[in-house]
Amino acid sequence: MSFGGPNNPYQPPYPPPPNTGPYIPPQPYPYFPQPRPQPPASLWGTVSGLRGAEWPPLRDLLRGGRPRVHGCVWAFLLLPCTWFVVPALMAGYVFARSARVRAHRLFPPRAHRLYDDPYVRRLQKTRAMSAALMTLGLLIVYGKPEDFGQAQEQYMMRLVVTPPLLLLSAPVVIAVLFRWAPSHARPHMGQRVRAAGKAALWYVGAVTAIPLIMGGVFLLERESASADAPWATVPLMVPLFWLLFFLVFATGPAVRSGFNAAEVHAALPALLTGTLVWEFALISLAAGGLPPGPPLIQVLAFLCGPASVSAVAWWEIRRLSTRHGVLLRG
């Protein structure tokens, strides 16, 4: 086959290109978008970050480390800028961070959820909101003005009574569960019980030491007033403030986890919840009597609250058994 030239002017001067398929237009250069600059953290975001994460040391906080503190926070702290307020705030932060670290090491914030089940959490929140709305409805429909104050007093009483009542109830429930457990699982449970007992002793020691230190501070104040020594109580105020911060950060996780009861057995928090709710019901009955309303409404309001909590706890134990193989008996 001949190609173009003077003897064959109708042929192309070069061989035709090979057929490589359909024509593909040139593709544009891939575009990688640059990340948008993030706006500065808001005041609420800064507070939420400090609450949910580990607090940074004071030197990192002052240097602007992560999490970065918003300018509004510094403006609020430096507004009463005197020779005493700013150092006191820094010392308070150091004490609070030290106590928080120790409290969360002994009682991790999420230790009560060894197996996190969103359905159980959703049902617990729904039951708590329903109970609060029913209580408010009973007070509005059948309550008297003094009943509102009594309900508030019972709520504050529960906050105060819950830690000691839990410390008294947990050993009994653990002993029953230890009796139910198979023989091969008891040594492991015993080790976990000792670890949980050490953490509980920390809490009991802090609660016991606070009134003792306050009594020592009161005696020193009386003696220092006559001896003209106003700084005599400072050595006792330092551990007092540390223990107060420790109790503030340790009480919530300790109560929710039953003093690390989930480490002993995954079903122990649910069992302790079902036990405590009936104890609270009896204490409320002895302290304030039945809820307001007709007799039938009173009995139903008294029984439905603990019964619903027990039903949710039993359903949680059933889900632990069916989904994660957690058994109460061997």
Tab-separated table of N, CA, C and O in Angstrom, residues 191-232:
chain	number	residue	atom	x	y	z
A	191	GLN	N	-10.962	-9.907	93.054
A	191	GLN	CA	-9.961	-8.886	92.744
A	191	GLN	C	-10.624	-7.558	92.393
A	191	GLN	O	-10.181	-6.484	92.832
A	192	ARG	N	-11.695	-7.633	91.607
A	192	ARG	CA	-12.398	-6.401	91.234
A	192	ARG	C	-13.067	-5.755	92.440
A	192	ARG	O	-13.142	-4.525	92.545
A	193	VAL	N	-13.561	-6.575	93.363
A	193	VAL	CA	-14.187	-6.036	94.572
A	193	VAL	C	-13.155	-5.289	95.414
A	193	VAL	O	-13.436	-4.213	95.963
A	194	ARG	N	-11.950	-5.829	95.516
A	194	ARG	CA	-10.907	-5.148	96.288
A	194	ARG	C	-10.531	-3.809	95.642
A	194	ARG	O	-10.321	-2.812	96.352
A	195	ALA	N	-10.437	-3.783	94.313
A	195	ALA	CA	-10.120	-2.517	93.638
A	195	ALA	C	-11.235	-1.489	93.841
A	195	ALA	O	-10.962	-0.306	94.110
A	196	ALA	N	-12.494	-1.931	93.722
A	196	ALA	CA	-13.608	-1.008	93.957
A	196	ALA	C	-13.660	-0.569	95.415
A	196	ALA	O	-14.007	0.582	95.716
A	197	GLY	N	-13.298	-1.464	96.342
A	197	GLY	CA	-13.285	-1.092	97.754
A	197	GLY	C	-12.244	-0.030	98.066
A	197	GLY	O	-12.476	0.866	98.884
A	198	LYS	N	-11.071	-0.102	97.422
A	198	LYS	CA	-10.049	0.925	97.627
A	198	LYS	C	-10.543	2.291	97.150
A	198	LYS	O	-10.316	3.313	97.812
A	199	ALA	N	-11.208	2.305	95.989
A	199	ALA	CA	-11.747	3.581	95.503
A	199	ALA	C	-12.820	4.112	96.446
A	199	ALA	O	-12.886	5.316	96.725
A	200	ALA	N	-13.672	3.215	96.974
A	200	ALA	CA	-14.702	3.653	97.912
A	200	ALA	C	-14.084	4.169	99.208
A	200	ALA	O	-14.597	5.122	99.818
A	201	LEU	N	-12.975	3.573	99.652
A	201	LEU	CA	-12.301	4.057	100.855
A	201	LEU	C	-11.744	5.466	100.653
A	201	LEU	O	-11.736	6.276	101.587
A	202	TRP	N	-11.274	5.777	99.449
A	202	TRP	CA	-10.854	7.139	99.149
A	202	TRP	C	-12.015	8.108	99.357
A	202	TRP	O	-11.847	9.183	99.958
A	203	TYR	N	-13.169	7.744	98.851
A	203	TYR	CA	-14.329	8.627	98.973
A	203	TYR	C	-14.748	8.773	100.440
A	203	TYR	O	-15.006	9.877	100.922
A	204	VAL	N	-14.808	7.651	101.160
A	204	VAL	CA	-15.195	7.701	102.573
A	204	VAL	C	-14.175	8.503	103.375
A	204	VAL	O	-14.538	9.288	104.271
A	205	GLY	N	-12.885	8.333	103.060
A	205	GLY	CA	-11.868	9.104	103.763
A	205	GLY	C	-11.998	10.593	103.530
A	205	GLY	O	-11.821	11.395	104.454
A	206	ALA	N	-12.336	10.982	102.280
A	206	ALA	CA	-12.517	12.407	101.995
A	206	ALA	C	-13.717	12.970	102.743
A	206	ALA	O	-13.653	14.070	103.313
A	207	VAL	N	-14.811	12.206	102.760
A	207	VAL	CA	-16.007	12.672	103.466
A	207	VAL	C	-15.743	12.772	104.960
A	207	VAL	O	-16.232	13.694	105.641
A	208	THR	N	-14.971	11.841	105.512
A	208	THR	CA	-14.676	11.860	106.945
A	208	THR	C	-13.681	12.951	107.305
A	208	THR	O	-13.772	13.568	108.380
A	209	ALA	N	-12.716	13.214	106.423
A	209	ALA	CA	-11.668	14.182	106.745
A	209	ALA	C	-12.172	15.616	106.718
A	209	ALA	O	-11.637	16.468	107.446
A	210	ILE	N	-13.176	15.908	105.903
A	210	ILE	CA	-13.632	17.301	105.772
A	210	ILE	C	-14.167	17.856	107.091
A	210	ILE	O	-13.753	18.932	107.538
A	211	PRO	N	-15.108	17.177	107.785
A	211	PRO	CA	-15.555	17.755	109.073
A	211	PRO	C	-14.445	17.809	110.120
A	211	PRO	O	-14.417	18.725	110.953
A	212	LEU	N	-13.498	16.844	110.082
A	212	LEU	CA	-12.392	16.893	111.043
A	212	LEU	C	-11.507	18.114	110.794
A	212	LEU	O	-11.097	18.811	111.730
A	213	ILE	N	-11.206	18.381	109.516
A	213	ILE	CA	-10.379	19.547	109.201
A	213	ILE	C	-11.121	20.838	109.530
A	213	ILE	O	-10.526	21.804	110.049
A	214	MET	N	-12.424	20.869	109.254
A	214	MET	CA	-13.183	22.071	109.590
A	214	MET	C	-13.205	22.312	111.090
A	214	MET	O	-13.141	23.462	111.552
A	215	GLY	N	-13.292	21.236	111.878
A	215	GLY	CA	-13.208	21.404	113.333
A	215	GLY	C	-11.849	21.931	113.757
A	215	GLY	O	-11.748	22.800	114.644
A	216	GLY	N	-10.758	21.426	113.120
A	216	GLY	CA	-9.434	21.951	113.431
A	216	GLY	C	-9.279	23.408	113.038
A	216	GLY	O	-8.647	24.187	113.762
A	217	VAL	N	-9.862	23.790	111.902
A	217	VAL	CA	-9.815	25.198	111.485
A	217	VAL	C	-10.547	26.086	112.487
A	217	VAL	O	-10.083	27.187	112.844
A	218	PHE	N	-11.685	25.622	112.990
A	218	PHE	CA	-12.447	26.408	113.963
A	218	PHE	C	-11.654	26.595	115.251
A	218	PHE	O	-11.614	27.700	115.824
A	219	LEU	N	-10.994	25.522	115.722
A	219	LEU	CA	-10.200	25.642	116.945
A	219	LEU	C	-8.997	26.565	116.742
A	219	LEU	O	-8.661	27.375	117.620
A	220	LEU	N	-8.340	26.439	115.571
A	220	LEU	CA	-7.195	27.315	115.318
A	220	LEU	C	-7.612	28.772	115.190
A	220	LEU	O	-6.853	29.673	115.582
A	221	GLU	N	-8.785	29.020	114.633
A	221	GLU	CA	-9.252	30.407	114.529
A	221	GLU	C	-9.474	31.014	115.907
A	221	GLU	O	-9.180	32.193	116.137
A	222	ARG	N	-9.992	30.207	116.817
A	222	ARG	CA	-10.203	30.724	118.171
A	222	ARG	C	-8.867	31.027	118.846
A	222	ARG	O	-8.713	32.049	119.519
A	223	GLU	N	-7.889	30.133	118.644
A	223	GLU	CA	-6.590	30.370	119.270
A	223	GLU	C	-5.823	31.493	118.581
A	223	GLU	O	-5.139	32.289	119.239
A	224	SER	N	-5.915	31.564	117.243
A	224	SER	CA	-5.183	32.610	116.533
A	224	SER	C	-5.761	33.987	116.775
A	224	SER	O	-5.059	35.000	116.685
A	225	ALA	N	-7.075	34.052	117.075
A	225	ALA	CA	-7.669	35.355	117.374
A	225	ALA	C	-7.084	35.934	118.657
A	225	ALA	O	-6.859	37.153	118.761
A	226	SER	N	-6.820	35.074	119.641
A	226	SER	CA	-6.226	35.565	120.884
A	226	SER	C	-4.714	35.757	120.764
A	226	SER	O	-4.134	36.607	121.425
A	227	ALA	N	-4.066	34.962	119.888
A	227	ALA	CA	-2.609	35.066	119.726
A	227	ALA	C	-2.207	36.007	118.600
A	227	ALA	O	-1.009	36.145	118.326
A	228	ASP	N	-3.164	36.628	117.906
A	228	ASP	CA	-2.898	37.550	116.801
A	228	ASP	C	-2.054	36.864	115.713
A	228	ASP	O	-1.001	37.363	115.302
A	229	ALA	N	-2.524	35.689	115.246
A	229	ALA	CA	-1.851	34.935	114.172
A	229	ALA	C	-2.892	34.572	113.124
A	229	ALA	O	-3.471	33.482	113.153
A	230	PRO	N	-3.173	35.509	112.183
A	230	PRO	CA	-4.259	35.247	111.229
A	230	PRO	C	-3.939	34.161	110.197
A	230	PRO	O	-4.840	33.644	109.558
A	231	TRP	N	-2.644	33.810	110.023
A	231	TRP	CA	-2.281	32.830	108.997
A	231	TRP	C	-2.132	31.420	109.569
A	231	TRP	O	-1.607	30.542	108.893
A	232	ALA	N	-2.575	31.186	110.770
A	232	ALA	CA	-2.386	29.869	111.383
A	232	ALA	C	-3.255	28.802	110.744
A	232	ALA	O	-2.921	27.615	110.793
